[in-house]
Amino acid sequence: MQLGAVDWGIIALYLLFVLGIGIVASRRNKSGTDFFLAGRAIPAWVAGLAFISANLGAQEVIGMGASGAKYGISTAHFYWIGAIPAMVFIGVFMMPFYYGSKARSVPEYLRMRFDEKTRALNATIFAFMTILNSGISMYALAKLIQTLHVFDIPFERMGLPESWIFHAAIGASALVVLVYIYMGGLRGAIYNEVLQFFLIVAGFAPLVWLGLKQVGGWHGLETTLGPSYTQAWHGMAHASTNRLGVDWFGLSMGLGFVLSFGYWCTDFLVVQRAMAADSMTAARRTPLIAAGVKMFIPFIVILPGLIAIALTSAPDKTGALSHPVAVAGAIQQHDPGVIPIKIDSATGKPMLDARGRPQLDYDLATPNLLLRYFPTGMLGVGLTALLASFMSGMAGNVTAFNTVFTYDIYQAYIRRKADDAHYVLVGRLATFFGIAASVAAAYLASQFNNINDFLQLIMAFVNAPVFATFLLGMFWKRTTGHGAFTGLAAGTLTAAIHHGLTLPLDDIVGLKGGWIAVTHTYPSEMAQNFWTAIWAWSACFLVTIAVSLVTRPRPEEALAGLTYSLTPKTSEAHGAWYGRPVLLGVVMIAAVIVLNLIFR
Amino acid sequence: MLFDVRLPIGLLFLGIGVLVTGAGLMGDPAVFRAHSAGLNIDVAWGLVMGGFGVIMLLLAGLAKRKAPPADGES
């Protein structure tokens, strides 16, 4: 596929607008509140769309398409079970403490509620993770652009080797994000995230439209793929009868409760968007408005995966755990299909699974579908959507990093008292060095191909227990700083031990688990992951309570506005239903139940 | 709000819509038959995007007329 002049024009126009928004947003960046919190002046709907966009990075878009092709519509559980309830919870119950405490970051809230060491632990790990995350997604984008071969011809014409496409993709995307955050701060990032959100939808929605047209609509997908792909709750009674390899309990507790609440309710990357809202009601409505849109995102990111697998193979329709791979492998000798076979980059041969069948490269499901359906013109829109999703995801990480670095590391431990302008300067420098470190991480990722598995593992260990700390901190005034800190450490340790004692079926001892001894085998990696989280959360919860009971709590007057029973209840706003957080939350939960019933 | 974000969104979508629709009108119909399930997706989606851009611009214009130009952020 070759890019035409129109495609280049569209990409250039997009870059022009993104940079322009950064420049316009910079005009009012005078104080720290402006740069790090967008002046706390963002309307609810803008903050809500930015909230989704920051989580709709390229890895998410590509990864959800890949999961759709591999697991089917059950992937939507990551949204319907694994996001919406937690987003409603933070909006209705937790936002009053985050926004009301006037904390400038999540680690700062932890310092106010508990103590310095709990904040230091959270801030350091978070800063490190955001850099690695944005580096790895930068690597994924550059690799994808190289794989799609869309820039081969222009590079050839300029006399540059093909390997330079990778460097150019990393350099250019890093530079654009750097300029608009350096200048516009969080405000620049948020306004761009809204623009990027609409572009992502505009790029992927027509893909689903054309794909469904070709496979005969949703009904066509149902007949081609069978219920195990098209029913989200198919075979969920037992771990062995569904594609995910988890049962309903592991799914709703592990994903729906521990992992989802741990991410959506405590991760500063998302909370920062709501903290920038212009009022308490707007801050509470931010995640709720986001939830209303988020529940429909599966239709543009997961459906391309299902369409791609339907066009690649026709697995048997019994609904048993039939592997589509074997069929696809056989078909592929005649018709390459949409999803190619995974090739080992070292040997150049197809990669085989434990039973000797060729594996499919699911990550190419969405990108290949895009190349297949989009002619010149729409191709530019599709590539712009990929770029937009990458940039919004990266900007989310970078703005969260510069704030946590400046307020929770620099101001807390390096230079305590300086004027506001000094901290804005530090924030700008942190943006620069943060992006430079991300670029380094991207090259690190290109050297070690399992770095992403490693990062996911560390995140699972660290993130799983964290929601227990916040839940107890916000709703039990007796919780102490020592309790919170020991609980977090115990939870992380429990996660590591559980991982070391268990192994997913057909996996090799090592990074996938079992490095202490294999005492239990899970049907899938996902099941192991969910149960690791459940154990870690429970350990943190119990240890925090135990240690809190034997240590001295903070005096009650120091906890006003930070914990539920000592905070004056915010009266529900009057007016239309969509302006009232609690009512809005109820509507969102009802809507997601309806979606689950439709796709059960 | 510092400026109405619907303004740049509207302008960008209008611009992209015009470019894509133009590409569709000038493109070879055979390409669309082979590529995009027989549909001229450039014209169809280009019009959708352009239309969305116009709606955003109208909304931004309406909001501006309703609220007197505020001093500072509103």
XYZ file of C-alpha atoms in Angstrom:
674
model
C 0.000 0.000 0.000
C 1.293 3.389 -0.939
C 0.463 6.740 0.600
C -0.961 9.319 -1.788
C -0.640 13.092 -1.618
C -4.060 13.283 0.088
C -2.932 10.927 2.853
C 0.150 13.035 3.487
C -2.037 16.137 3.486
C -4.332 14.674 6.139
C -1.451 13.658 8.386
C 0.160 17.103 7.973
C -3.129 18.866 8.740
C -3.517 16.794 11.903
C 0.019 17.613 13.097
C -0.585 21.300 12.398
C -3.720 21.343 14.560
C -2.131 19.364 17.389
C 0.814 21.749 17.577
C -1.464 24.757 17.185
C -3.570 23.691 20.167
C -0.364 23.344 22.204
C 0.656 26.886 21.301
C -2.759 28.431 22.003
C -2.982 26.568 25.321
C 0.449 27.904 26.329
C -0.763 31.513 26.296
C -2.361 31.159 29.687
C 0.180 28.936 31.362
C 1.509 31.219 34.050
C 1.167 29.340 37.333
C 1.741 25.794 38.480
C -2.022 25.282 38.680
C -2.208 26.248 35.003
C 0.578 23.977 33.857
C -0.083 20.902 36.036
C -3.834 21.094 36.619
C -5.039 23.027 33.553
C -6.087 25.835 35.916
C -8.805 23.520 37.315
C -11.012 25.075 34.645
C -11.952 22.234 32.290
C -15.685 21.572 31.651
C -16.952 18.086 32.523
C -17.507 16.831 28.964
C -14.011 17.871 27.846
C -12.418 16.234 30.902
C -14.583 13.131 30.344
C -13.500 12.657 26.728
C -9.852 13.297 27.682
C -10.289 10.662 30.412
C -11.160 8.040 27.762
C -8.673 9.259 25.203
C -5.697 9.034 27.566
C -6.601 5.342 27.897
C -7.104 4.720 24.215
C -3.437 4.457 23.326
C -2.189 2.656 20.239
C -1.382 -0.418 22.309
C -4.944 -0.554 23.546
C -6.413 -0.149 20.062
C -4.109 -2.805 18.586
C -4.244 -5.065 21.657
C -8.048 -5.061 21.886
C -8.283 -5.918 18.180
C -5.831 -8.768 18.783
C -7.849 -10.029 21.772
C -11.043 -9.747 19.765
C -9.521 -12.017 17.132
C -8.231 -14.439 19.761
C -10.996 -14.493 22.393
C -14.010 -12.982 20.636
C -16.561 -10.589 22.105
C -15.660 -11.787 25.651
C -12.883 -9.203 25.333
C -15.615 -6.618 25.971
C -15.548 -7.743 29.627
C -12.446 -5.571 29.934
C -14.797 -2.629 29.392
C -18.180 -3.718 30.705
C -16.944 -5.551 33.809
C -13.406 -4.237 33.960
C -13.989 -0.491 33.665
C -17.556 0.847 33.918
C -18.375 -0.185 37.534
C -15.044 1.219 38.764
C -15.542 4.452 36.810
C -18.972 4.886 38.376
C -17.515 4.165 41.833
C -14.772 6.776 41.569
C -17.225 9.395 40.288
C -19.871 8.809 42.918
C -17.806 7.901 45.997
C -14.120 8.746 45.647
C -13.945 12.009 43.728
C -15.169 14.078 46.702
C -11.907 13.177 48.500
C -9.581 13.585 45.555
C -11.048 16.875 44.391
C -12.189 18.142 47.783
C -8.811 17.602 49.463
C -7.195 19.931 46.885
C -4.414 17.385 46.491
C -2.505 17.981 43.256
C -1.809 14.320 42.626
C -2.750 10.868 43.876
C 0.547 10.419 45.782
C -0.106 13.783 47.435
C -3.501 12.544 48.584
C -1.719 9.543 50.127
C 0.605 11.903 52.014
C -2.343 13.897 53.360
C -4.281 10.794 54.352
C -1.423 8.573 55.548
C 2.202 9.622 55.664
C 5.335 10.511 53.746
C 6.601 6.963 53.175
C 3.355 5.737 51.597
C 3.487 8.696 49.220
C 7.164 8.129 48.391
C 6.501 4.465 47.580
C 3.531 5.264 45.331
C 5.201 8.246 43.616
C 8.463 6.486 42.770
C 6.847 3.351 41.374
C 4.304 5.408 39.432
C 6.921 7.710 37.862
C 9.018 4.729 36.808
C 6.013 2.892 35.325
C 4.767 5.846 33.275
C 8.161 6.229 31.595
C 8.440 2.531 30.786
C 4.851 2.469 29.580
C 5.211 5.382 27.214
C 8.531 3.980 25.952
C 7.031 0.597 25.205
C 4.048 2.072 23.389
C 6.428 4.270 21.380
C 8.316 1.134 20.405
C 5.065 -0.620 19.465
C 3.997 2.281 17.237
C 7.366 2.525 15.462
C 7.438 -1.245 14.928
C 3.891 -1.181 13.567
C 4.622 1.636 11.129
C 7.644 -0.294 9.921
C 5.597 -3.500 9.527
C 2.859 -1.770 7.542
C 5.427 -0.702 4.899
C 3.500 2.513 4.189
C 6.614 4.685 4.355
C 8.911 2.395 2.355
C 8.649 4.270 -0.943
C 9.190 7.829 0.324
C 12.201 6.626 2.306
C 13.599 4.856 -0.712
C 13.205 8.026 -2.767
C 15.116 10.007 -0.178
C 17.865 7.405 -0.314
C 17.391 6.406 3.330
C 17.612 2.782 4.477
C 14.364 1.084 5.499
C 15.530 0.699 9.106
C 15.392 4.483 9.449
C 11.592 4.374 9.349
C 11.754 3.039 12.914
C 14.018 5.874 14.102
C 12.001 8.509 12.249
C 8.711 7.264 13.714
C 10.091 7.370 17.259
C 11.812 10.739 16.807
C 8.903 12.502 15.121
C 6.180 11.283 17.471
C 8.270 12.096 20.555
C 9.008 15.582 19.236
C 5.352 16.445 18.562
C 4.191 15.288 22.003
C 7.115 17.137 23.594
C 6.225 20.423 21.901
C 2.560 20.446 22.816
C 3.041 19.390 26.435
C 6.111 21.574 26.994
C 4.138 24.576 25.820
C 0.567 23.780 26.730
C 1.030 21.642 29.846
C -1.954 19.577 30.973
C -4.334 21.974 29.229
C -2.616 21.376 25.890
C -2.710 17.621 26.500
C -6.417 17.593 27.453
C -7.640 19.706 24.529
C -5.620 17.525 22.173
C -6.976 14.364 23.764
C -10.519 15.461 22.909
C -9.522 16.118 19.292
C -7.683 12.787 19.204
C -10.696 10.975 20.624
C -12.882 12.068 17.702
C -10.135 11.163 15.220
C -9.782 7.654 16.677
C -13.529 7.134 16.296
C -13.467 8.585 12.774
C -10.628 6.258 11.793
C -11.959 2.989 13.174
C -15.745 3.273 12.860
C -15.729 3.033 9.012
C -13.492 -0.039 9.313
C -16.228 -1.765 11.300
C -18.858 -0.514 8.881
C -17.077 -1.956 5.827
C -16.066 -5.128 7.647
C -19.589 -5.898 8.826
C -20.899 -5.151 5.340
C -18.507 -7.750 3.951
C -19.147 -10.520 6.505
C -22.929 -10.066 6.431
C -23.423 -7.949 9.547
C -23.440 -9.144 13.155
C -25.603 -12.068 12.122
C -22.986 -13.031 9.562
C -20.329 -13.010 12.282
C -22.522 -15.211 14.461
C -22.939 -17.801 11.736
C -19.265 -17.734 10.709
C -17.691 -17.763 14.142
C -20.205 -19.430 16.451
C -21.306 -18.590 20.010
C -17.885 -18.946 21.645
C -16.820 -15.856 19.726
C -20.023 -13.846 19.682
C -21.500 -14.387 23.165
C -19.679 -12.614 25.971
C -20.907 -14.955 28.737
C -20.678 -18.180 26.727
C -19.406 -21.019 28.946
C -18.467 -18.706 31.815
C -19.735 -21.201 34.430
C -16.442 -23.082 34.216
C -12.931 -21.983 33.314
C -12.550 -24.834 30.837
C -15.577 -24.031 28.685
C -14.823 -20.509 27.484
C -12.102 -18.867 25.448
C -10.661 -16.729 28.282
C -10.025 -19.750 30.509
C -11.603 -18.109 33.582
C -14.865 -18.696 35.409
C -17.387 -16.008 36.334
C -16.029 -15.643 39.872
C -12.415 -15.113 38.814
C -13.648 -12.714 36.155
C -15.857 -10.579 38.348
C -13.577 -10.568 41.410
C -10.173 -10.509 39.719
C -10.933 -8.249 36.787
C -14.203 -6.611 37.779
C -13.198 -5.745 41.315
C -9.475 -5.861 42.125
C -7.732 -4.993 38.864
C -10.344 -2.624 37.523
C -10.871 -0.617 40.718
C -7.103 -0.670 41.306
C -6.541 1.025 37.969
C -9.538 3.313 37.380
C -9.840 4.535 40.951
C -6.194 5.049 41.926
C -4.079 5.617 38.804
C -3.058 9.253 38.587
C -3.032 9.142 34.787
C -6.827 8.968 34.811
C -7.543 10.791 38.077
C -5.542 13.824 36.839
C -8.120 14.473 34.101
C -10.928 14.672 36.647
C -8.827 16.793 39.034
C -8.553 19.382 36.241
C -12.349 19.801 36.101
C -13.835 23.212 36.900
C -15.971 22.228 39.915
C -16.661 19.376 42.296
C -19.765 18.344 40.358
C -17.808 18.473 37.089
C -15.008 16.377 38.613
C -17.522 13.762 39.753
C -19.259 13.765 36.378
C -15.954 13.353 34.479
C -15.570 9.566 34.977
C -19.345 9.102 34.621
C -19.503 10.850 31.253
C -16.420 8.856 30.273
C -18.194 5.629 31.278
C -21.128 6.480 29.033
C -18.813 6.622 26.019
C -16.384 3.930 27.153
C -19.022 1.197 27.126
C -19.369 1.604 23.351
C -15.610 1.625 22.588
C -15.571 -2.218 22.212
C -17.602 -1.782 19.024
C -14.799 0.117 17.326
C -11.716 -1.594 18.810
C -12.788 -5.221 19.398
C -15.085 -5.790 16.409
C -12.235 -5.266 13.879
C -10.545 -8.283 15.506
C -13.652 -10.450 15.118
C -14.090 -9.341 11.524
C -10.429 -10.089 10.786
C -10.653 -13.615 12.206
C -13.902 -14.234 10.338
C -12.161 -13.260 7.104
C -9.114 -15.369 7.994
C -10.717 -18.647 8.976
C -13.968 -20.341 9.807
C -13.500 -22.205 13.083
C -16.022 -24.886 13.958
C -19.220 -23.606 15.496
C -19.745 -26.086 18.296
C -18.556 -23.526 20.803
C -16.097 -25.947 22.343
C -12.569 -24.720 22.795
C -11.643 -25.258 19.215
C -8.490 -23.546 18.179
C -9.011 -21.487 15.034
C -5.290 -21.646 14.407
C -5.193 -25.114 12.913
C -7.897 -24.244 10.417
C -6.272 -20.928 9.614
C -2.938 -22.576 9.065
C -4.439 -24.929 6.517
C -6.359 -22.201 4.730
C -3.449 -19.884 4.649
C -1.557 -21.920 2.110
C -4.183 -20.884 -0.425
C -5.398 -17.546 0.869
C -3.240 -15.321 3.052
C -6.304 -14.072 4.977
C -6.221 -10.943 7.066
C -4.232 -12.245 10.043
C -0.839 -13.612 8.996
C 1.052 -16.443 10.632
C 3.559 -15.297 13.231
C 7.106 -15.481 11.925
C 10.083 -15.913 14.226
C 12.316 -12.945 13.429
C 15.464 -14.933 14.237
C 14.851 -17.997 12.059
C 12.350 -16.610 9.526
C 10.146 -19.679 10.058
C 6.518 -19.762 11.268
C 6.196 -19.929 15.049
C 4.436 -23.032 16.363
C 2.461 -23.498 19.574
C 2.991 -26.328 22.093
C 1.091 -28.727 19.822
C 3.007 -27.877 16.679
C 0.365 -25.690 15.016
C 1.332 -22.372 13.458
C 0.460 -19.315 15.601
C -1.339 -16.303 14.177
C 0.064 -12.809 14.555
C -3.072 -11.373 16.157
C -1.492 -7.966 16.688
C -1.784 -7.352 12.964
C -5.546 -8.002 12.879
C -6.652 -4.361 13.077
C -3.762 -2.793 11.070
C -4.109 -5.329 8.245
C -7.850 -4.808 8.091
C -7.156 -1.094 7.757
C -4.756 -1.646 4.851
C -7.221 -3.997 3.197
C -10.279 -1.743 3.289
C -8.997 1.805 3.146
C -8.106 3.305 -0.236
C -6.040 6.480 -0.566
C -7.873 9.184 1.378
C -9.308 6.966 4.088
C -5.851 5.434 4.502
C -4.624 8.832 5.656
C -7.538 9.026 8.102
C -6.773 5.536 9.418
C -3.076 6.293 9.923
C -3.950 9.610 11.570
C -6.246 7.701 13.940
C -3.371 5.372 14.859
C -1.067 8.360 15.400
C -3.732 10.138 17.449
C -4.281 7.122 19.676
C -0.559 6.774 20.216
C -0.095 10.451 21.065
C -3.051 10.631 23.456
C -1.793 7.577 25.326
C 1.734 8.924 25.518
C 0.631 12.425 26.551
C -1.399 10.868 29.373
C 1.729 9.203 30.698
C 3.935 12.270 30.243
C 1.605 14.772 31.936
C 1.101 12.394 34.863
C 4.863 11.913 35.093
C 5.801 15.593 35.064
C 3.286 16.385 37.811
C 4.262 13.506 40.103
C 7.950 14.188 39.530
C 7.642 17.906 40.265
C 5.295 17.807 43.247
C 5.910 14.410 44.811
C 9.606 13.891 44.203
C 11.271 17.254 43.485
C 9.243 19.484 45.802
C 8.969 16.793 48.472
C 12.587 15.683 48.679
C 14.859 17.941 46.629
C 13.774 21.550 46.941
C 10.970 22.177 49.327
C 10.500 25.931 49.140
C 10.775 27.736 45.855
C 8.459 30.053 43.984
C 5.732 28.789 41.687
C 7.611 29.740 38.507
C 10.502 27.535 39.573
C 8.244 24.480 39.780
C 6.697 25.235 36.383
C 10.219 25.302 34.965
C 10.980 21.979 36.677
C 7.744 20.581 35.207
C 8.816 21.642 31.718
C 12.271 20.113 32.199
C 10.647 16.941 33.591
C 8.563 16.794 30.390
C 11.727 16.990 28.328
C 13.694 14.426 30.349
C 10.660 12.173 30.745
C 10.228 11.988 26.973
C 13.970 11.460 26.496
C 13.815 8.586 28.994
C 10.789 7.157 27.130
C 12.792 7.179 23.904
C 15.568 5.310 25.721
C 12.976 2.838 27.013
C 11.680 2.369 23.465
C 15.151 1.349 22.291
C 15.524 -0.866 25.348
C 12.271 -2.556 24.325
C 13.652 -3.163 20.841
C 16.617 -4.978 22.430
C 14.670 -7.167 24.862
C 11.533 -8.543 23.284
C 9.994 -9.695 26.568
C 10.292 -6.334 28.315
C 6.551 -5.760 27.934
C 5.730 -9.088 29.624
C 8.088 -8.077 32.396
C 6.468 -4.652 32.807
C 2.968 -6.165 32.862
C 4.127 -8.556 35.557
C 5.573 -5.820 37.781
C 2.428 -3.733 37.263
C 0.288 -6.693 38.295
C 2.353 -7.131 41.473
C 2.245 -3.441 42.367
C -1.258 -2.467 41.196
C -3.235 -5.412 42.506
C -3.129 -4.572 46.204
C -3.333 -0.776 45.872
C -7.117 -0.448 45.823
C -7.361 -2.070 49.275
C -5.247 0.797 50.634
C -7.472 3.484 49.109
C -10.698 1.746 50.079
C -9.640 1.464 53.717
C -8.082 4.934 53.734
C -11.214 6.612 52.399
C -13.859 4.639 54.266
C -12.274 3.600 57.587
C -10.865 6.487 59.592
C -8.925 4.117 61.855
C -6.533 3.129 58.993
C -2.984 4.279 59.788
C 0.048 5.146 57.673
C 2.027 2.201 59.024
C -0.936 -0.048 58.215
C -1.176 1.246 54.644
C 2.540 0.901 53.978
C 2.884 -2.615 55.438
C -0.314 -3.679 53.686
C 0.995 -2.529 50.295
C 4.294 -4.319 50.843
C 2.524 -7.507 51.995
C 0.159 -7.393 48.996
C 2.982 -7.005 46.495
C 4.921 -9.823 48.164
C 1.841 -12.090 48.117
C 1.385 -11.385 44.406
C 5.003 -12.368 43.726
C 4.727 -15.567 45.794
C 1.444 -16.596 44.138
C 2.995 -16.007 40.727
C 6.042 -18.052 41.744
C 3.890 -21.000 42.808
C 1.525 -21.230 39.838
C 1.805 -21.650 36.083
C -0.642 -21.300 33.179
C -1.264 -24.457 31.134
C 1.310 -25.116 28.378
C 3.670 -22.361 29.574
C 7.324 -22.651 30.497
C 8.588 -21.969 34.049
C 10.149 -18.495 34.304
C 8.607 -15.146 33.434
C 5.186 -16.826 33.171
C 5.317 -18.171 36.732
C 6.299 -21.263 38.705
C 9.754 -19.949 39.570
C 9.479 -21.132 43.176
C 7.658 -24.410 42.530
C 4.614 -25.296 40.429
C 1.878 -26.160 42.912
C -1.114 -25.222 40.775
C -1.813 -24.952 37.054
C -4.299 -22.407 35.647
C -6.131 -22.969 32.350
C -4.879 -19.617 31.000
C -2.507 -16.733 31.740
C -5.507 -14.524 32.288
C -6.844 -16.801 35.035
C -3.451 -16.775 36.773
C -3.319 -12.996 36.475
C -6.812 -12.523 37.966
C -6.115 -14.867 40.882
C -2.756 -13.226 41.585
C -4.677 -9.975 41.924
C -7.338 -11.499 44.200
C -4.691 -12.921 46.568
C -2.651 -9.711 46.605
C -5.704 -7.579 47.323
C -6.874 -9.815 50.162
C -3.405 -9.840 51.747
C -3.150 -6.052 51.583
C -6.671 -5.640 52.971
C -6.113 -7.935 55.964
C -2.575 -6.787 56.810
C -3.590 -3.105 56.603
C -6.436 -3.729 59.052
C -4.265 -5.784 61.430
C -1.395 -3.284 61.535
C -3.783 -0.312 61.779
C -5.415 -1.816 64.867
C -2.098 -1.961 66.727
C -0.737 1.435 65.608
C -1.872 4.909 66.584
C -4.364 6.554 64.210
C -4.062 10.192 63.177
C -6.207 12.647 65.160
C -9.660 13.047 63.636
C -9.311 16.761 62.908
C -6.363 15.996 60.581
C -8.571 13.712 58.493
C -11.406 16.116 57.672
C -12.092 16.057 53.926
C -9.914 12.977 53.461
C -12.064 10.191 54.801
C -15.765 9.407 54.438
C -17.159 9.737 57.958
C -15.281 13.001 58.613
C -16.265 14.785 55.409
C -19.462 16.815 55.115
C -21.703 15.066 52.584
C -21.887 16.842 49.267
C -25.512 17.455 48.494
C -26.579 16.133 45.124
C -26.782 18.912 42.548
C -30.239 19.821 41.327
C -31.335 20.062 37.742
C -31.308 17.677 34.798
C -30.446 13.981 35.400
C -27.191 14.234 33.445
C -26.012 16.965 35.830
C -26.456 14.823 38.935
C -23.570 12.409 39.646
C -25.477 9.728 41.590
C -28.344 9.543 39.116
C -25.886 9.557 36.212
C -24.027 6.653 37.857
C -27.231 4.629 38.174
C -28.025 5.231 34.494
C -24.527 4.045 33.463
C -24.798 0.831 35.496
C -28.242 0.133 34.025
C -26.930 0.724 30.487
C -24.005 -1.646 30.961
C -26.349 -4.350 32.296
C -28.458 -3.970 29.162
C -25.321 -4.336 26.980
C -24.375 -7.523 28.844
C -27.871 -8.903 28.332
C -27.795 -8.158 24.609
C -24.407 -9.814 24.111
C -24.791 -12.547 26.747
C -12.804 27.568 29.132
C -9.780 29.174 27.549
C -11.111 28.640 24.063
C -13.825 26.453 22.659
C -12.180 23.155 21.714
C -15.063 22.539 19.291
C -13.591 25.216 17.062
C -10.322 23.387 16.154
C -12.172 20.054 16.048
C -14.722 21.495 13.627
C -12.071 23.072 11.404
C -9.906 19.941 11.305
C -12.820 17.630 10.498
C -14.112 19.988 7.833
C -10.627 20.082 6.286
C -10.150 16.314 6.375
C -13.708 15.784 5.111
C -13.079 17.974 2.063
C -9.752 16.237 1.318
C -11.176 12.715 1.628
C -14.356 13.466 -0.347
C -12.203 15.037 -3.056
C -9.984 11.961 -3.176
C -13.096 9.811 -3.515
C -14.562 11.875 -6.362
C -11.308 11.842 -8.308
C -10.308 8.264 -7.491
C -10.724 5.272 -9.770
C -14.063 3.508 -9.049
C -12.376 0.145 -9.667
C -10.203 0.693 -6.597
C -13.252 1.111 -4.372
C -14.885 -1.983 -5.818
C -11.767 -4.033 -5.115
C -10.919 -2.437 -1.794
C -13.900 -1.392 0.200
C -16.758 -3.797 -0.407
C -18.023 -1.901 -3.453
C -18.607 1.292 -1.542
C -16.923 4.597 -2.301
C -15.872 4.914 1.321
C -13.919 8.112 0.632
C -17.006 10.013 -0.495
C -19.310 8.419 2.075
C -17.082 8.897 5.109
C -15.624 12.165 3.844
C -19.145 13.635 3.877
C -19.799 12.235 7.354
C -16.587 13.795 8.698
C -17.181 17.112 6.955
C -20.740 17.174 8.308
C -19.484 16.489 11.810
C -17.018 19.356 11.415
C -19.810 21.744 10.406
C -21.960 20.679 13.379
C -19.031 21.303 15.758
C -18.481 24.760 14.255
C -22.182 25.573 14.573
C -22.214 24.471 18.212
C -19.145 26.585 18.944
C -20.789 29.557 17.198
C -24.042 29.113 19.112
C -22.220 28.929 22.445
C -20.336 32.100 21.630
C -23.503 33.976 20.752
C -25.287 32.800 23.888
C -22.542 33.738 26.344
C -21.132 37.249 26.155
C -17.351 37.176 25.616
C -16.123 36.296 29.074
C -13.147 37.888 30.647
C -10.876 34.998 31.569
C -11.973 31.399 31.786
C -15.578 30.487 32.155
